[in-house]
Coordinates of N, CA and C and ligand atoms in Angstrom, one line a residue:
X1 N 116.7 -27.5 7.9 CA 117.9 -27.1 8.6 C 118.9 -28.1 8.5
X2 N 119.9 -27.4 8.5 CA 121.6 -27.7 8.7 C 122.0 -27.3 9.7
X3 N 123.0 -28.7 10.3 CA 124.0 -28.2 11.2 C 125.8 -28.1 10.8
X4 N 126.0 -27.1 10.7 CA 127.0 -26.6 10.2 C 128.3 -26.3 11.3
X5 N 129.9 -27.0 11.7 CA 130.3 -27.1 12.3 C 131.4 -26.6 12.1
X6 N 132.1 -26.3 13.2 CA 133.4 -25.7 12.9 C 134.2 -26.3 13.9
X7 N 136.1 -26.5 12.9 CA 136.6 -27.6 13.2 C 138.3 -26.8 13.7
X8 N 138.6 -27.2 14.9 CA 139.9 -26.8 15.1 C 139.6 -25.3 15.6
X9 N 139.4 -24.6 16.2 CA 138.3 -23.0 17.3 C 139.4 -22.9 18.0
X10 N 140.2 -23.8 18.7 CA 140.8 -23.7 20.3 C 141.8 -24.2 19.9
X11 N 142.8 -23.1 20.5 CA 144.1 -23.9 20.1 C 144.7 -24.7 21.0
X12 N 144.5 -24.9 22.5 CA 144.8 -26.1 22.9 C 143.9 -27.2 22.8
X13 N 142.8 -27.2 22.1 CA 142.5 -27.8 21.1 C 143.6 -29.2 20.4
X14 N 144.1 -27.9 19.1 CA 144.2 -28.3 18.1 C 145.6 -29.2 19.3
X15 N 146.0 -28.2 19.7 CA 147.3 -29.6 20.4 C 146.9 -30.2 20.7
X16 N 145.9 -31.0 21.4 CA 146.1 -32.2 22.5 C 145.6 -32.7 21.0
X17 N 145.2 -32.6 19.6 CA 144.8 -33.7 19.1 C 145.8 -33.5 17.5
X18 N 146.7 -32.5 18.0 CA 148.4 -32.9 17.5 C 148.1 -32.2 15.8
X19 N 146.8 -31.2 15.9 CA 146.9 -30.9 14.6 C 146.9 -29.5 14.0
X20 N 147.7 -29.1 12.9 CA 147.7 -28.1 12.6 C 146.5 -26.6 12.6
X21 N 147.0 -25.6 13.0 CA 146.5 -24.2 13.5 C 146.3 -24.0 11.9
X22 N 145.0 -23.9 11.5 CA 144.5 -23.7 10.6 C 144.0 -22.2 10.4
X23 N 144.5 -22.1 8.2 CA 144.4 -21.0 7.4 C 143.1 -19.6 7.9
X24 N 141.9 -20.7 7.8 CA 140.1 -20.0 8.0 C 140.2 -21.4 8.2
X25 N 138.9 -20.8 8.9 CA 137.7 -22.3 10.1 C 136.9 -23.0 9.1
X26 N 137.3 -23.8 10.0 CA 137.6 -25.7 8.9 C 136.0 -25.6 9.3
X27 N 135.3 -25.7 7.9 CA 133.7 -26.4 8.3 C 133.0 -27.2 8.0
X28 N 132.8 -28.2 8.6 CA 131.8 -29.5 7.9 C 130.2 -29.3 8.7
X29 N 129.9 -30.4 8.0 CA 128.4 -30.8 8.3 C 127.6 -31.9 9.3
X30 N 126.9 -32.2 9.5 CA 125.9 -33.4 10.4 C 124.6 -33.1 9.1
X31 N 123.6 -33.8 9.3 CA 122.6 -34.5 8.4 C 121.8 -33.9 9.5
X32 N 120.1 -34.1 9.7 CA 119.7 -33.4 9.8 C 118.8 -35.0 11.5
X33 N 119.4 -36.1 11.2 CA 118.6 -37.2 11.3 C 120.5 -37.8 12.6
X34 N 121.3 -36.4 12.3 CA 122.4 -36.5 13.8 C 121.4 -35.9 14.9
X35 N 120.9 -35.1 14.9 CA 120.2 -34.6 16.5 C 119.6 -35.8 17.7
X36 N 120.4 -34.8 18.1 CA 119.4 -35.8 19.4 C 118.8 -34.2 20.2
X37 N 117.8 -34.8 21.4 CA 117.2 -33.6 21.6 C 116.0 -34.2 23.3
X38 N 116.2 -33.3 24.1 CA 115.3 -33.3 24.8 C 116.3 -34.7 25.8
X39 N 117.3 -34.9 25.8 CA 117.7 -35.6 26.6 C 117.7 -37.2 26.4
X40 N 117.5 -37.5 25.1 CA 117.2 -38.5 24.8 C 118.5 -39.3 24.7
X41 N 118.4 -40.6 25.4 CA 119.8 -41.5 25.7 C 120.6 -41.6 24.0
X42 N 121.9 -41.3 24.4 CA 122.5 -41.9 22.9 C 122.8 -43.1 23.4
X43 N 122.7 -44.0 21.8 CA 123.3 -45.6 21.9 C 124.7 -45.2 21.1
X44 N 125.0 -46.0 21.6 CA 126.7 -45.9 21.4 C 126.8 -46.6 19.7
X45 N 127.1 -46.6 19.1 CA 126.9 -47.3 17.6 C 128.4 -47.8 17.9
X46 N 127.6 -49.6 17.4 CA 129.7 -50.5 17.6 C 130.1 -50.4 15.9
X47 N 130.2 -49.5 15.6 CA 131.5 -49.8 14.7 C 132.5 -48.7 15.1
X48 N 132.2 -48.2 16.0 CA 133.7 -47.4 17.0 C 134.2 -47.3 17.9
X49 N 135.2 -48.0 18.9 CA 135.2 -48.0 20.1 C 135.6 -46.8 20.6
X50 N 135.4 -45.8 20.2 CA 136.3 -44.5 20.4 C 135.7 -43.1 20.0
X51 N 134.4 -42.7 20.4 CA 133.2 -42.3 20.5 C 133.5 -41.1 21.1
X52 N 134.0 -39.9 21.2 CA 134.4 -38.8 22.0 C 134.0 -37.9 21.8
X53 N 133.7 -37.4 23.4 CA 132.4 -36.3 23.2 C 132.8 -34.5 22.9
X54 N 132.6 -33.6 22.2 CA 133.2 -32.7 22.3 C 131.9 -32.0 22.8
X55 N 132.5 -30.8 23.6 CA 131.2 -30.2 24.1 C 131.5 -28.5 23.3
X56 N 130.1 -28.0 22.8 CA 130.2 -26.9 21.7 C 129.1 -25.9 22.3
X57 N 129.6 -24.7 22.0 CA 128.4 -23.4 21.6 C 128.0 -23.2 20.9
X58 N 126.5 -23.4 21.0 CA 125.6 -23.7 19.2 C 124.8 -21.9 19.4
X59 N 124.4 -21.1 17.9 CA 123.7 -20.8 18.2 C 122.7 -21.0 16.8
X60 N 121.5 -20.7 16.9 CA 120.4 -20.8 16.8 C 119.9 -19.9 15.5
X61 N 120.0 -20.1 14.0 CA 120.2 -18.6 13.2 C 118.7 -18.2 13.2
X62 N 118.0 -16.6 12.7 CA 116.8 -16.9 13.1 C 116.6 -15.8 11.5
X63 N 117.4 -15.6 10.9 CA 116.7 -15.3 9.0 C 117.5 -15.9 8.3
X64 N 117.1 -15.7 7.0 CA 117.9 -16.1 5.9 C 119.3 -15.3 5.6
X65 N 120.5 -15.7 5.5 CA 121.4 -14.4 4.8 C 122.5 -14.6 5.1
X66 N 122.8 -14.7 4.0 CA 124.2 -14.1 2.6 C 125.5 -13.4 3.0
X67 N 126.2 -13.8 2.6 CA 127.5 -12.7 2.6 C 126.9 -12.1 3.8
X68 N 126.6 -12.4 5.0 CA 126.9 -11.6 6.0 C 128.6 -10.5 6.3
X69 N 128.3 -9.3 6.7 CA 129.2 -8.3 7.4 C 129.2 -9.2 8.4
X70 N 130.3 -9.1 9.0 CA 130.5 -9.1 10.8 C 130.2 -8.5 11.5
X71 N 129.8 -6.7 11.8 CA 129.5 -6.1 12.3 C 127.4 -6.4 12.7
X72 N 126.8 -6.9 11.2 CA 125.8 -7.3 11.4 C 125.4 -9.2 11.3
X73 N 126.2 -9.7 11.9 CA 125.8 -10.7 12.6 C 124.5 -10.5 13.7
X74 N 124.9 -10.3 14.6 CA 124.0 -10.3 15.4 C 122.7 -10.1 15.2
X75 N 122.3 -9.7 14.2 CA 120.8 -9.7 13.8 C 120.7 -10.4 13.6
X76 N 121.5 -12.3 13.2 CA 120.8 -13.7 12.8 C 120.9 -14.4 13.4
X77 N 120.4 -13.9 14.6 CA 120.6 -15.2 15.6 C 120.0 -14.5 17.6
X78 N 119.1 -14.4 17.5 CA 118.7 -14.1 19.4 C 118.8 -15.4 20.4
X79 N 119.3 -16.4 19.4 CA 119.3 -17.9 20.4 C 120.7 -18.4 20.7
X80 N 121.0 -18.6 22.1 CA 122.0 -19.3 21.5 C 121.7 -21.2 22.6
X81 N 122.7 -22.3 22.7 CA 122.3 -23.2 23.0 C 124.2 -23.9 23.3
X82 N 123.8 -25.6 24.1 CA 125.1 -25.7 23.8 C 124.3 -27.4 23.7
X83 N 126.0 -28.0 23.2 CA 125.6 -29.2 22.5 C 127.1 -29.9 21.8
X84 N 126.7 -31.7 22.3 CA 128.2 -32.4 21.9 C 127.9 -33.0 20.1
X85 N 129.3 -32.9 20.0 CA 130.0 -32.7 18.9 C 130.7 -34.3 18.6
X86 N 129.3 -35.8 18.8 CA 130.2 -36.6 18.7 C 131.2 -37.0 17.8
X87 N 132.0 -37.5 18.0 CA 133.4 -37.9 17.0 C 134.0 -39.4 17.1
X88 N 133.7 -40.1 16.3 CA 133.9 -41.3 15.6 C 135.3 -41.2 15.2
X89 N 136.7 -40.7 16.5 CA 138.6 -40.6 16.4 C 138.9 -41.7 15.8
X90 N 138.8 -43.2 16.0 CA 139.2 -43.5 14.8 C 138.6 -43.5 13.2
X91 N 137.5 -43.4 12.7 CA 137.3 -43.4 12.1 C 137.6 -41.8 11.4
X92 N 137.9 -40.9 12.2 CA 138.0 -39.7 11.8 C 139.7 -39.5 12.1
X93 N 140.5 -40.1 12.6 CA 141.8 -41.0 12.1 C 142.5 -42.1 10.4
X94 N 141.7 -42.5 10.5 CA 141.6 -43.1 9.0 C 141.8 -42.0 8.2
X95 N 140.7 -41.2 8.3 CA 140.2 -40.8 7.1 C 141.1 -39.4 7.2
X96 N 141.6 -39.1 8.2 CA 143.0 -37.9 8.2 C 144.2 -37.9 7.4
X97 N 144.3 -39.2 8.0 CA 145.6 -40.0 7.1 C 145.5 -40.4 5.7
X98 N 144.2 -40.2 5.3 CA 144.1 -40.4 3.9 C 143.9 -39.4 3.1
X99 N 143.0 -38.3 3.9 CA 143.1 -37.3 3.5 C 141.8 -37.0 3.0
X100 N 140.7 -38.1 3.2 CA 139.4 -38.3 2.8 C 138.8 -37.4 3.9
X101 N 137.0 -37.3 3.5 CA 136.5 -36.0 4.0 C 135.9 -37.0 5.6
X102 N 135.7 -36.2 6.6 CA 135.4 -36.6 7.7 C 133.9 -37.2 8.1
X103 N 132.9 -37.1 7.4 CA 131.6 -37.1 7.6 C 131.7 -38.4 8.2
X104 N 131.8 -39.9 7.8 CA 132.2 -41.2 8.4 C 131.9 -40.3 9.9
X105 N 133.2 -40.7 10.5 CA 133.7 -39.3 12.0 C 132.6 -39.1 12.9
X106 N 131.5 -38.1 12.0 CA 130.8 -37.0 12.1 C 128.8 -36.8 12.6
X107 N 129.5 -37.2 11.7 CA 127.1 -37.6 11.1 C 126.9 -38.8 10.5
X108 N 127.4 -39.6 12.2 CA 126.4 -40.7 12.0 C 124.9 -40.0 12.7
X109 N 124.9 -41.3 13.2 CA 123.0 -40.6 13.4 C 123.0 -40.7 15.6
X110 N 123.0 -39.4 16.1 CA 122.5 -38.5 17.8 C 124.2 -38.9 17.8
X111 N 124.3 -37.9 16.3 CA 126.0 -37.2 16.7 C 126.1 -35.9 16.9
X112 N 124.8 -35.8 17.1 CA 124.5 -33.8 17.2 C 123.3 -33.4 18.8
X113 N 124.3 -33.9 19.7 CA 122.7 -34.4 21.1 C 122.9 -32.6 21.6
X114 N 121.6 -31.3 21.3 CA 121.8 -30.3 21.3 C 120.6 -30.1 22.7
X115 N 120.4 -29.4 23.6 CA 120.4 -28.8 25.0 C 118.7 -27.8 24.1
X116 N 118.0 -27.6 25.0 CA 117.3 -26.4 24.3 C 118.1 -25.2 24.4
X117 N 117.2 -23.6 23.3 CA 117.9 -22.8 23.4 C 117.2 -21.7 24.4
X118 N 118.8 -20.5 24.6 CA 118.3 -19.2 25.8 C 118.1 -17.9 25.4
X119 N 118.1 -17.8 25.5 CA 117.6 -16.5 25.2 C 119.6 -15.8 25.0
X120 N 119.5 -14.4 24.1 CA 121.0 -14.2 23.8 C 121.0 -13.3 24.4
X121 N 120.2 -12.0 24.9 CA 119.7 -11.3 25.5 C 121.7 -10.5 25.6
X122 N 121.9 -9.7 26.7 CA 123.2 -8.8 26.9 C 124.1 -9.4 26.7
X123 N 124.5 -10.9 26.6 CA 125.5 -11.3 27.0 C 126.6 -10.7 26.0
X124 N 128.2 -11.1 26.6 CA 129.0 -10.9 25.6 C 129.5 -12.0 25.3
X125 N 129.5 -12.3 23.9 CA 129.3 -13.6 23.5 C 131.2 -14.4 23.0
X126 N 131.8 -13.2 23.3 CA 133.2 -13.2 23.4 C 133.8 -13.6 24.9
X127 N 132.5 -13.7 25.9 CA 133.1 -14.0 27.2 C 131.7 -15.0 27.4
X128 N 131.7 -16.0 27.0 CA 130.8 -16.9 28.0 C 131.1 -18.6 28.4
X129 N 131.0 -19.3 28.8 CA 131.7 -19.8 30.0 C 131.4 -21.2 29.9
X130 N 130.9 -22.2 29.3 CA 130.6 -23.9 29.5 C 131.5 -24.6 29.5
X131 N 130.5 -26.0 30.1 CA 131.1 -26.9 30.8 C 130.5 -28.6 30.2
X132 N 131.5 -30.1 30.4 CA 130.4 -30.6 30.2 C 131.2 -32.0 31.5
X133 N 130.0 -32.5 32.4 CA 130.5 -33.5 33.3 C 130.1 -34.2 32.4
X134 N 131.2 -35.5 33.2 CA 130.7 -37.1 32.4 C 131.4 -37.8 34.5
X135 N 129.7 -38.6 34.4 CA 129.0 -39.3 35.2 C 129.7 -38.2 37.2
X136 N 129.5 -36.6 36.5 CA 129.6 -36.0 37.9 C 131.0 -35.0 38.2
X137 N 132.4 -35.6 37.6 CA 132.9 -35.3 37.0 C 133.7 -34.3 35.7
X138 N 133.9 -33.0 36.3 CA 134.6 -31.7 35.0 C 135.6 -32.6 33.9
X139 N 134.6 -32.8 32.8 CA 135.6 -32.8 31.7 C 136.2 -32.1 31.2
X140 N 135.4 -31.5 30.3 CA 136.1 -29.5 29.8 C 135.5 -29.1 30.2
X141 N 136.5 -27.4 30.6 CA 135.2 -26.4 30.3 C 136.4 -25.7 29.5
X142 N 135.1 -24.3 29.0 CA 136.2 -23.3 28.2 C 134.8 -22.2 28.0
X143 N 135.4 -21.3 27.6 CA 135.7 -20.5 27.4 C 135.0 -19.4 26.0
X144 N 133.9 -18.5 25.9 CA 134.4 -18.5 24.2 C 135.6 -17.4 23.9
X145 N 136.1 -16.8 24.9 CA 137.2 -15.8 24.3 C 138.4 -16.4 23.5
X146 N 138.5 -17.9 23.8 CA 139.4 -18.3 23.8 C 139.3 -19.3 22.2
X147 N 138.3 -18.7 21.5 CA 138.1 -18.6 20.6 C 139.3 -18.4 19.1
X148 N 139.1 -19.2 18.6 CA 140.9 -18.8 17.4 C 139.7 -17.3 15.6
X149 N 138.6 -18.2 16.1 CA 137.3 -17.6 15.5 C 136.2 -17.5 16.2
X150 N 136.2 -16.1 16.4 CA 134.7 -15.8 17.0 C 133.6 -15.7 16.6
X151 N 132.4 -15.8 17.4 CA 131.6 -15.7 16.7 C 130.9 -15.8 15.5
X152 N 130.8 -13.9 16.0 CA 130.5 -12.5 14.4 C 131.7 -13.6 13.1
X153 N 132.8 -13.9 13.3 CA 133.4 -14.5 12.0 C 133.4 -15.6 11.5
X154 N 132.6 -16.6 12.5 CA 131.9 -17.1 11.9 C 131.1 -17.6 11.3
X155 N 129.9 -16.6 11.5 CA 128.8 -16.3 11.2 C 129.5 -15.8 9.7
X156 N 130.3 -15.1 9.4 CA 130.2 -14.1 8.2 C 130.9 -15.1 7.2
X157 N 132.1 -16.1 7.9 CA 132.2 -17.1 6.7 C 131.2 -18.0 5.8
X158 N 130.7 -18.6 6.9 CA 130.4 -19.5 6.5 C 128.9 -18.9 5.4
X159 N 128.7 -17.7 6.2 CA 127.6 -17.3 4.7 C 128.3 -17.2 4.3
X160 N 129.8 -16.6 3.6 CA 130.2 -16.5 1.5 C 129.9 -17.9 1.0
X161 N 129.8 -18.9 1.7 CA 129.6 -19.8 1.0 C 128.2 -20.1 0.6
X162 N 127.4 -20.7 2.3 CA 126.9 -21.1 2.3 C 125.3 -20.3 2.7
X163 N 123.8 -20.5 2.3 CA 123.0 -19.2 2.7 C 122.9 -19.5 4.3
X164 N 122.8 -19.0 4.9 CA 122.0 -19.7 6.7 C 120.7 -19.1 6.4
X165 N 119.3 -20.5 6.8 CA 117.9 -19.9 6.9 C 117.9 -20.8 8.4
X166 N 116.5 -19.9 8.6 CA 115.9 -19.6 9.9 C 116.0 -21.4 10.2
X167 N 116.3 -21.4 10.9 CA 116.6 -23.2 12.3 C 118.3 -23.6 11.8
X168 N 118.7 -22.8 11.0 CA 120.3 -23.2 10.9 C 120.3 -23.3 12.5
X169 N 121.7 -24.4 12.9 CA 122.5 -24.6 14.5 C 123.7 -24.4 13.5
X170 N 124.2 -23.6 14.7 CA 126.2 -23.7 14.0 C 126.7 -23.8 15.5
X171 N 127.6 -25.3 15.2 CA 128.5 -25.6 16.2 C 129.3 -24.8 16.7
X172 N 130.4 -24.4 17.2 CA 131.3 -23.2 17.1 C 132.3 -24.0 17.2
X173 N 132.4 -25.1 17.3 CA 134.3 -25.6 18.0 C 134.2 -25.8 19.7
X174 N 135.3 -27.0 19.5 CA 136.0 -27.8 21.2 C 136.2 -26.9 22.1
X175 N 136.5 -27.3 23.4 CA 138.5 -26.1 24.0 C 138.8 -28.3 24.1
X176 N 139.6 -27.6 24.6 CA 140.9 -29.2 24.8 C 139.7 -30.2 25.8
X177 N 140.4 -31.2 26.3 CA 139.8 -32.2 26.9 C 139.1 -33.0 26.5
X178 N 139.1 -32.9 25.6 CA 137.7 -34.4 24.3 C 138.4 -35.8 25.1
X179 N 136.9 -36.2 24.9 CA 137.7 -37.9 25.1 C 136.7 -39.3 25.8
X180 N 136.8 -40.4 25.9 CA 136.1 -41.0 25.1 C 135.0 -41.2 25.5
X181 N 133.5 -41.2 25.5 CA 132.8 -41.7 26.3 C 132.6 -43.4 26.8
X182 N 131.8 -44.1 27.4 CA 131.7 -45.8 27.8 C 129.9 -45.6 27.4
X183 N 129.4 -46.7 27.4 CA 127.2 -47.7 27.6 C 128.1 -47.4 29.3
X184 N 126.9 -46.5 29.7 CA 126.2 -46.4 30.7 C 127.2 -45.0 31.4
X185 N 127.6 -44.2 30.4 CA 128.0 -42.8 30.7 C 126.5 -42.0 30.7
X186 N 127.0 -41.2 31.7 CA 125.7 -39.8 32.1 C 126.5 -38.7 31.2
X187 N 126.5 -37.6 30.2 CA 127.3 -36.6 30.4 C 126.6 -35.3 30.5
X188 N 126.6 -34.2 31.3 CA 125.4 -33.1 31.6 C 126.9 -31.5 31.2
X189 N 126.6 -31.5 30.3 CA 126.4 -30.1 30.3 C 125.8 -28.1 30.5
X190 N 126.9 -27.4 30.9 CA 126.5 -26.8 31.3 C 126.5 -26.0 30.8
X191 N 125.9 -24.1 30.6 CA 125.9 -22.9 30.0 C 126.5 -21.8 31.3
X192 N 127.3 -21.0 31.3 CA 127.2 -20.1 33.3 C 127.3 -21.5 34.0
X193 N 126.3 -21.3 34.8 CA 126.1 -22.0 35.7 C 124.4 -22.9 34.9
X194 N 123.9 -22.6 34.0 CA 123.2 -23.3 34.1 C 123.0 -24.4 32.8
X195 N 122.4 -26.1 33.8 CA 122.3 -26.9 33.4 C 121.8 -27.2 32.2
X196 N 122.8 -27.6 30.8 CA 121.1 -27.9 29.5 C 120.9 -28.3 28.9
X197 N 121.9 -30.2 29.2 CA 121.3 -31.0 28.7 C 122.1 -32.1 30.1
X198 N 121.3 -33.2 30.4 CA 121.4 -34.3 31.1 C 121.4 -35.4 30.9
X199 N 122.3 -36.6 29.9 CA 121.7 -37.3 29.1 C 122.2 -40.1 29.1
X200 N 122.0 -39.9 29.1 CA 122.5 -41.2 29.1 C 123.0 -41.6 27.8
X201 N 124.8 -42.2 27.7 CA 125.0 -42.8 27.1 C 123.9 -44.4 27.0
X202 N 123.9 -45.5 26.1 CA 123.1 -46.9 26.5 C 123.8 -47.7 25.2
Ligands
ZN1 ZN1 133.8 -30.1 17.6

């Protein structure tokens, strides 16, 4: 399986990092070794003093698809989840400055904690509330209505370039409020009012 992530998909997050609004969705990938499941603790790496949380809605692909038209994307997933796109902001800043790829800042071990998946059901995918608490305080909350590229456009765009396969996971971008973590933190994520994950930083 592969993990495909969307960058800069929420206007206020683009602004908080002083980035430009992209012309197309920005995509990058994480390897399967970045996955953390079942509320396993995240071990803070020693190569960075600036690991940031980015809470994001996840889509799990249920069948193979390429060049999927927007109106058919709903046939390619029926489960959603919540995850964190951990980012070594210091390494990312250095890479951006030099125009280098971001991989080192995004793809390290444990950089993709994910929740269990829940049925999409009849949800309106353009109106899903989600949030992140750090040590019991809400630090991020978003709604998928604030996406620059909604989920159907994301799936359609990715599938033009990359064959989507069963089990692939898409991270759909983070809303505003990203910030650093520290050892000892507890991070809990919510999709609507359902707690989806709750794990420690060690
Ligand atoms: Zn992200």
